[in-house]
Amino acid sequence: MASTDLSLEARYAELEAAGEEKRRARMRRQPLILLALLQFLVIGIGLVATVDLRRLQTPKGVALRWTQAATFGDCDDYLHFSSGTDDRARDQICQALRAQTEDARSNNAQIGLAVRRVTTRGATSVVLLDVTRTGDVRHAELHLRRTGGRWRVLRDATSCAVVLCA
């Protein structure tokens, strides 16, 4: 009976050693799986960024980005994607924009932006879009000009009246 106990213990030791080897193999694969997942994540982010940057090279993309900035008070994008004359300092423009858009930021789920038509002729473009606020649809006509390789919205009283910017 002692030899049976010994063989049983030996068998358990063999099974445990085999299980240990499987655990070690699994432990060696885990970092590789994590690295592969991270690589796919980085590639996905890169693709999204590429699409977003390409969108900003079109009149439609710039008009949407500027309208979003003007509607929700993002002063950096508002000034970056537009051109126009304004006698006020940057801080004054930003402060007025933030104050004007406070209600839009608190009710952002009720605001929608949709492009209706884009007409491009050379270095100028006209983008017609709808700004919807709680069922009220306002039609905006934004004029864009390509300067320095970038599209910019011509900031004037007409465009700002529709999107309620500063």
mmCIF file of C-alpha atoms in Angstrom:
data_model
loop_
_atom_site.group_PDB
_atom_site.id
_atom_site.type_symbol
_atom_site.label_atom_id
_atom_site.label_comp_id
_atom_site.label_asym_id
_atom_site.label_seq_id
_atom_site.Cartn_x
_atom_site.Cartn_y
_atom_site.Cartn_z
ATOM 1 C CA MET A 1 0.000 0.000 0.000
ATOM 2 C CA ALA A 2 2.913 2.330 0.623
ATOM 3 C CA SER A 3 3.975 1.927 -3.026
ATOM 4 C CA THR A 4 0.426 2.827 -4.136
ATOM 5 C CA ASP A 5 0.539 6.010 -2.017
ATOM 6 C CA LEU A 6 3.932 6.779 -3.484
ATOM 7 C CA SER A 7 2.704 6.282 -7.044
ATOM 8 C CA LEU A 8 -0.385 8.376 -6.263
ATOM 9 C CA GLU A 9 1.798 11.146 -4.896
ATOM 10 C CA ALA A 10 4.083 10.852 -7.910
ATOM 11 C CA ARG A 11 1.055 11.068 -10.200
ATOM 12 C CA TYR A 12 -0.184 14.195 -8.363
ATOM 13 C CA ALA A 13 3.300 15.698 -8.657
ATOM 14 C CA GLU A 14 3.314 14.992 -12.411
ATOM 15 C CA LEU A 15 -0.137 16.540 -12.874
ATOM 16 C CA GLU A 16 0.857 19.568 -10.821
ATOM 17 C CA ALA A 17 4.046 19.990 -12.856
ATOM 18 C CA ALA A 18 2.033 19.773 -16.089
ATOM 19 C CA GLY A 19 -0.432 22.368 -14.757
ATOM 20 C CA GLU A 20 2.449 24.612 -13.724
ATOM 21 C CA GLU A 21 3.890 24.434 -17.230
ATOM 22 C CA LYS A 22 0.529 25.443 -18.716
ATOM 23 C CA ARG A 23 0.305 28.380 -16.290
ATOM 24 C CA ARG A 24 3.808 29.520 -17.247
ATOM 25 C CA ALA A 25 2.948 29.331 -20.955
ATOM 26 C CA ARG A 26 -0.210 31.380 -20.336
ATOM 27 C CA MET A 27 1.798 33.928 -18.333
ATOM 28 C CA ARG A 28 4.257 34.279 -21.237
ATOM 29 C CA ARG A 29 1.373 34.942 -23.684
ATOM 30 C CA GLN A 30 -0.425 37.582 -21.589
ATOM 31 C CA PRO A 31 2.018 40.436 -22.282
ATOM 32 C CA LEU A 32 1.908 39.616 -25.986
ATOM 33 C CA ILE A 33 -1.879 39.747 -25.989
ATOM 34 C CA LEU A 34 -1.799 43.074 -24.130
ATOM 35 C CA LEU A 35 0.709 44.505 -26.596
ATOM 36 C CA ALA A 36 -1.418 43.361 -29.540
ATOM 37 C CA LEU A 37 -4.530 44.993 -28.046
ATOM 38 C CA LEU A 38 -2.632 48.226 -27.435
ATOM 39 C CA GLN A 39 -1.339 48.176 -30.998
ATOM 40 C CA PHE A 40 -4.871 47.820 -32.388
ATOM 41 C CA LEU A 41 -6.018 50.657 -30.118
ATOM 42 C CA VAL A 42 -3.235 52.942 -31.357
ATOM 43 C CA ILE A 43 -4.032 52.106 -34.981
ATOM 44 C CA GLY A 44 -7.726 52.828 -34.360
ATOM 45 C CA ILE A 45 -6.974 56.190 -32.765
ATOM 46 C CA GLY A 46 -4.662 57.031 -35.653
ATOM 47 C CA LEU A 47 -7.374 56.264 -38.198
ATOM 48 C CA VAL A 48 -9.932 58.388 -36.360
ATOM 49 C CA ALA A 49 -7.451 61.265 -36.102
ATOM 50 C CA THR A 50 -6.653 60.996 -39.807
ATOM 51 C CA VAL A 51 -10.329 61.147 -40.750
ATOM 52 C CA ASP A 52 -10.867 64.110 -38.417
ATOM 53 C CA LEU A 53 -7.886 66.016 -39.827
ATOM 54 C CA ARG A 54 -9.004 65.348 -43.400
ATOM 55 C CA ARG A 55 -12.460 66.632 -42.514
ATOM 56 C CA LEU A 56 -10.885 69.888 -41.347
ATOM 57 C CA GLN A 57 -9.364 70.373 -44.791
ATOM 58 C CA THR A 58 -12.825 70.679 -46.364
ATOM 59 C CA PRO A 59 -15.229 73.636 -46.295
ATOM 60 C CA LYS A 60 -17.946 71.407 -44.815
ATOM 61 C CA GLY A 61 -15.725 70.236 -41.955
ATOM 62 C CA VAL A 62 -14.456 73.718 -41.159
ATOM 63 C CA ALA A 63 -17.975 75.179 -41.266
ATOM 64 C CA LEU A 64 -19.237 72.517 -38.857
ATOM 65 C CA ARG A 65 -16.254 72.959 -36.520
ATOM 66 C CA TRP A 66 -16.582 76.758 -36.516
ATOM 67 C CA THR A 67 -20.337 76.610 -35.977
ATOM 68 C CA GLN A 68 -19.840 74.175 -33.102
ATOM 69 C CA ALA A 69 -17.202 76.468 -31.575
ATOM 70 C CA ALA A 70 -19.392 79.534 -32.016
ATOM 71 C CA THR A 71 -22.443 77.760 -30.621
ATOM 72 C CA PHE A 72 -20.768 76.262 -27.552
ATOM 73 C CA GLY A 73 -18.192 78.957 -26.786
ATOM 74 C CA ASP A 74 -14.890 77.323 -27.788
ATOM 75 C CA CYS A 75 -12.933 80.517 -28.339
ATOM 76 C CA ASP A 76 -9.750 78.879 -29.624
ATOM 77 C CA ASP A 77 -11.512 77.044 -32.482
ATOM 78 C CA TYR A 78 -13.806 80.024 -33.081
ATOM 79 C CA LEU A 79 -10.849 82.301 -33.768
ATOM 80 C CA HIS A 80 -8.663 79.637 -35.420
ATOM 81 C CA PHE A 81 -11.236 78.668 -38.052
ATOM 82 C CA SER A 82 -12.474 82.162 -38.853
ATOM 83 C CA SER A 83 -11.260 85.455 -40.203
ATOM 84 C CA GLY A 84 -12.725 88.893 -39.903
ATOM 85 C CA THR A 85 -12.108 92.278 -38.443
ATOM 86 C CA ASP A 86 -12.825 92.974 -34.823
ATOM 87 C CA ASP A 87 -11.540 95.925 -32.834
ATOM 88 C CA ARG A 88 -11.777 94.053 -29.545
ATOM 89 C CA ALA A 89 -8.907 92.229 -27.886
ATOM 90 C CA ARG A 90 -8.851 88.434 -27.926
ATOM 91 C CA ASP A 91 -9.784 88.254 -24.233
ATOM 92 C CA GLN A 92 -12.809 90.471 -24.781
ATOM 93 C CA ILE A 93 -13.975 88.368 -27.742
ATOM 94 C CA CYS A 94 -13.576 85.153 -25.755
ATOM 95 C CA GLN A 95 -15.339 86.557 -22.710
ATOM 96 C CA ALA A 96 -18.277 87.743 -24.844
ATOM 97 C CA LEU A 97 -18.450 84.386 -26.649
ATOM 98 C CA ARG A 98 -18.463 82.423 -23.381
ATOM 99 C CA ALA A 99 -21.200 84.659 -21.941
ATOM 100 C CA GLN A 100 -23.296 84.457 -25.125
ATOM 101 C CA THR A 101 -23.110 80.657 -25.269
ATOM 102 C CA GLU A 102 -23.679 79.777 -21.619
ATOM 103 C CA ASP A 103 -27.236 78.565 -22.270
ATOM 104 C CA ALA A 104 -26.097 76.420 -25.221
ATOM 105 C CA ARG A 105 -23.474 74.681 -23.090
ATOM 106 C CA SER A 106 -26.009 73.801 -20.405
ATOM 107 C CA ASN A 107 -28.566 72.558 -22.997
ATOM 108 C CA ASN A 108 -26.168 71.018 -25.508
ATOM 109 C CA ALA A 109 -28.242 67.864 -26.040
ATOM 110 C CA GLN A 110 -31.023 69.982 -27.558
ATOM 111 C CA ILE A 111 -28.829 71.544 -30.259
ATOM 112 C CA GLY A 112 -28.185 69.996 -33.648
ATOM 113 C CA LEU A 113 -26.035 70.974 -36.626
ATOM 114 C CA ALA A 114 -26.615 69.716 -40.160
ATOM 115 C CA VAL A 115 -25.060 70.758 -43.466
ATOM 116 C CA ARG A 116 -27.524 71.216 -46.308
ATOM 117 C CA ARG A 117 -25.277 72.178 -49.197
ATOM 118 C CA VAL A 118 -21.699 73.114 -49.995
ATOM 119 C CA THR A 119 -20.806 75.155 -53.067
ATOM 120 C CA THR A 120 -17.118 75.643 -53.817
ATOM 121 C CA ARG A 121 -15.638 77.849 -56.517
ATOM 122 C CA GLY A 122 -11.883 78.067 -56.464
ATOM 123 C CA ALA A 123 -10.715 79.548 -53.167
ATOM 124 C CA THR A 124 -14.210 80.466 -51.953
ATOM 125 C CA SER A 125 -17.016 78.339 -50.659
ATOM 126 C CA VAL A 126 -20.544 78.789 -49.362
ATOM 127 C CA VAL A 127 -21.875 76.322 -46.803
ATOM 128 C CA LEU A 128 -25.582 76.217 -46.004
ATOM 129 C CA LEU A 129 -26.340 74.591 -42.689
ATOM 130 C CA ASP A 130 -29.147 74.283 -40.172
ATOM 131 C CA VAL A 131 -28.754 75.012 -36.481
ATOM 132 C CA THR A 132 -31.571 73.405 -34.490
ATOM 133 C CA ARG A 133 -32.312 74.538 -30.926
ATOM 134 C CA THR A 134 -35.259 72.893 -29.162
ATOM 135 C CA GLY A 135 -37.226 72.517 -32.387
ATOM 136 C CA ASP A 136 -36.388 76.001 -33.762
ATOM 137 C CA VAL A 137 -34.410 75.648 -37.012
ATOM 138 C CA ARG A 138 -32.196 78.511 -38.134
ATOM 139 C CA HIS A 139 -30.676 78.487 -41.609
ATOM 140 C CA ALA A 140 -27.097 79.712 -41.753
ATOM 141 C CA GLU A 141 -25.103 80.698 -44.795
ATOM 142 C CA LEU A 142 -21.397 80.699 -44.089
ATOM 143 C CA HIS A 143 -18.877 82.101 -46.533
ATOM 144 C CA LEU A 144 -15.436 80.541 -46.450
ATOM 145 C CA ARG A 145 -12.171 81.523 -48.067
ATOM 146 C CA ARG A 146 -9.071 79.407 -48.514
ATOM 147 C CA THR A 147 -6.033 81.314 -47.257
ATOM 148 C CA GLY A 148 -2.644 79.895 -46.445
ATOM 149 C CA GLY A 149 -3.783 76.403 -47.406
ATOM 150 C CA ARG A 150 -6.642 76.429 -44.852
ATOM 151 C CA TRP A 151 -10.340 77.123 -45.077
ATOM 152 C CA ARG A 152 -11.641 79.884 -42.806
ATOM 153 C CA VAL A 153 -15.135 81.174 -42.140
ATOM 154 C CA LEU A 154 -15.569 84.849 -42.892
ATOM 155 C CA ARG A 155 -16.860 86.101 -39.558
ATOM 156 C CA ASP A 156 -19.501 88.764 -40.065
ATOM 157 C CA ALA A 157 -22.771 89.937 -38.519
ATOM 158 C CA THR A 158 -24.869 87.624 -40.730
ATOM 159 C CA SER A 159 -23.064 84.425 -39.841
ATOM 160 C CA CYS A 160 -22.915 85.302 -36.151
ATOM 161 C CA ALA A 161 -26.586 86.240 -35.971
ATOM 162 C CA VAL A 162 -27.648 82.705 -36.881
ATOM 163 C CA VAL A 163 -25.300 80.800 -34.608
ATOM 164 C CA LEU A 164 -25.547 83.416 -31.837
ATOM 165 C CA CYS A 165 -21.833 83.942 -31.468
ATOM 166 C CA ALA A 166 -20.121 87.033 -30.079
#
